[in-house]
Tab-separated table of C-alpha atoms in Angstrom:
chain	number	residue	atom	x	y	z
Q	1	UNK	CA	0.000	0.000	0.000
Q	2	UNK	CA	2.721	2.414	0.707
Q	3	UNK	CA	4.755	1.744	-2.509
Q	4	UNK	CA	1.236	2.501	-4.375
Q	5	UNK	CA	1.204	5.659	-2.753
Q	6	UNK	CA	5.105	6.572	-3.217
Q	7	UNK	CA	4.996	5.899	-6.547
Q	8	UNK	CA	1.932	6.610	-8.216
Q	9	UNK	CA	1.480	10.070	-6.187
Q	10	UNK	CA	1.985	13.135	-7.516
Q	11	UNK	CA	1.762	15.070	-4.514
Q	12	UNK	CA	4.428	15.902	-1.624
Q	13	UNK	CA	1.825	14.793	0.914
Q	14	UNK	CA	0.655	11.657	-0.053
Q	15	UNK	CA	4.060	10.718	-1.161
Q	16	UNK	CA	5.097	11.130	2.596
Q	17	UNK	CA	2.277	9.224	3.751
Q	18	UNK	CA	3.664	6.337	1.672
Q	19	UNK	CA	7.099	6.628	3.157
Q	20	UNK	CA	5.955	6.714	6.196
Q	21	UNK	CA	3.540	3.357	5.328
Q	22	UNK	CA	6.510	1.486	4.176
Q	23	UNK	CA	8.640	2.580	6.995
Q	24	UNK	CA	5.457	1.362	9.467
Q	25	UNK	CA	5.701	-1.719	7.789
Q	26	UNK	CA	9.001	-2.296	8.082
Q	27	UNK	CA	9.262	-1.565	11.635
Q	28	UNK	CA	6.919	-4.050	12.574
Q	29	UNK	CA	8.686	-6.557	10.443
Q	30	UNK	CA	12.606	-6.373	11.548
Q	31	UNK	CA	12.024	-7.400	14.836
Q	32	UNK	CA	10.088	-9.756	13.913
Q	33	UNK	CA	12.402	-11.277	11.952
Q	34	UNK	CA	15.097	-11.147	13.744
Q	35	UNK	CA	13.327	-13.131	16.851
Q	36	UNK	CA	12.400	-15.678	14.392
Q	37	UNK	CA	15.886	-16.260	13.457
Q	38	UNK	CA	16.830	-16.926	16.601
Q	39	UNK	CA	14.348	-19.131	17.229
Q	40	UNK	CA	14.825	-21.132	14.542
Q	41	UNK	CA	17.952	-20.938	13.187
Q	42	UNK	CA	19.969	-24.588	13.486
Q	43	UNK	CA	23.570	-22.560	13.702
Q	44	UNK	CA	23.716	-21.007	16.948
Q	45	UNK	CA	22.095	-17.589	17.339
Q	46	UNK	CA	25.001	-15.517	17.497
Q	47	UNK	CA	26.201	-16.329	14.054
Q	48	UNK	CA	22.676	-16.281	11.959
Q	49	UNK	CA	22.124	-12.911	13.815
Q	50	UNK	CA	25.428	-11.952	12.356
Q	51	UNK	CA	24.683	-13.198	9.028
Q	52	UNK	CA	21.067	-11.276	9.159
Q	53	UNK	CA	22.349	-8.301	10.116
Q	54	UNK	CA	25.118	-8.497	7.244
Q	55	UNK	CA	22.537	-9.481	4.641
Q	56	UNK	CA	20.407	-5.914	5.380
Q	57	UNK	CA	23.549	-4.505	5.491
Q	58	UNK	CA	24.379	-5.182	1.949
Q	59	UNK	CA	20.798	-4.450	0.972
Q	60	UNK	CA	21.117	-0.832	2.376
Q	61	UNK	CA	23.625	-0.476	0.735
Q	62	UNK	CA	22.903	-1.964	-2.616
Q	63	UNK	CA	18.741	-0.450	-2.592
Q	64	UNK	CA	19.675	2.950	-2.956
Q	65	UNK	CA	22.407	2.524	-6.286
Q	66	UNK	CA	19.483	-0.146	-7.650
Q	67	UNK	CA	16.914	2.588	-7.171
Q	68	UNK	CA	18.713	5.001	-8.910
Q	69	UNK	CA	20.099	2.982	-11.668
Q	70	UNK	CA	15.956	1.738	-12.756
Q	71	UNK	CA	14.765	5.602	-11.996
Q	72	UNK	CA	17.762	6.505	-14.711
Q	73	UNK	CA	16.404	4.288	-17.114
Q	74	UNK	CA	12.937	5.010	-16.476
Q	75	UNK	CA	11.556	6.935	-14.144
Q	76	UNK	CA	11.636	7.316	-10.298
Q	77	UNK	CA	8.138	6.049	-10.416
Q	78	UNK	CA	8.922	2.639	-12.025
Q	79	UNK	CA	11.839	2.470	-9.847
Q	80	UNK	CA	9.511	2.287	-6.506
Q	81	UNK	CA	6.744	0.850	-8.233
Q	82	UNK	CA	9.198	-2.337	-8.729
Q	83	UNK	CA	9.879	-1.980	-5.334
Q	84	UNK	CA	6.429	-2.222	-4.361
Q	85	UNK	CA	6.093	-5.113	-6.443
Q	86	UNK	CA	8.936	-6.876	-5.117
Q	87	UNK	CA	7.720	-6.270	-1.499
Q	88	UNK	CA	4.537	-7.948	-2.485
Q	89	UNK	CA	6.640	-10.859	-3.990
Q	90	UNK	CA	8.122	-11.454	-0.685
Q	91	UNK	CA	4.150	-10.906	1.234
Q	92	UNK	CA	3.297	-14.078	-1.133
Q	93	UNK	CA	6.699	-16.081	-0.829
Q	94	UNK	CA	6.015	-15.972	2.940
Q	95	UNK	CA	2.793	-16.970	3.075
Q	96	UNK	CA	3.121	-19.918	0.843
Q	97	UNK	CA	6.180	-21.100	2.976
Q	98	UNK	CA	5.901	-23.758	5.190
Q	99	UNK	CA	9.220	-22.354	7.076
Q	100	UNK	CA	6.802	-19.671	9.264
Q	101	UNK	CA	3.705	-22.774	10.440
Q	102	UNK	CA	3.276	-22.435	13.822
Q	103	UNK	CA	3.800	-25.669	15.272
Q	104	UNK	CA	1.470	-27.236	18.099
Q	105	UNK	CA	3.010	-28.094	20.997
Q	106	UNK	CA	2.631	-31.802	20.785
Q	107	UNK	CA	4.112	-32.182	17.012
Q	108	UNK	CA	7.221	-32.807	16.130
Q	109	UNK	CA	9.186	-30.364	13.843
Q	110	UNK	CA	10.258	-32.196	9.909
């Protein structure tokens, strides 16, 4: 919802409200993610913390030159539109995954 609103806005306001949307969402989402790492992880938790937190690294990094190079080519509105699109990607890759079941407390993880 927020990358609709980034990129298909064409006002300052509603542009902001879409930042803000994405960075509401994303909020809610790193600590979650990190908690479910270490809970799950089979290396011990100090390393796959270390490896998460190197992997967003990188993407920090890498987001902003990747942005830029597709809003070059195109336009600034593609570029978050495809980012929008990509965030949806991953909505659907984690819902279809069996990795995030909650498990009763009497099965037995596979």
């Amino acid at each position: 919802l927020g990358g609709v609103f980034e990129s298909m806005a064409m006002k300052v306001i509603i542009n902001s409200l879409g930042f803000m949307l994405v960075g509401l969402g994303i909020s809610c989402i790193v600590p979650t993610l990190y908690s479910f790492v270490g809970a799950k992880s089979k290396t011990p938790v100090s390393i796959a913390l270390t490896i998460l937190s190197s992997i967003s690294f990188i993407g920090s990094l890498i987001a902003p030159l990747l942005i830029g190079a597709i809003s070059q080519a195109f336009d600034i509105r593609i570029a978050y539109m495809l980012i929008g699109i990509l965030g949806g990607c991953i909505v659907l890759i984690v819902s279809f995954s069996s990795a995030f079941d909650i498990q009763k407390s009497g099965d037995k993880p596979e």
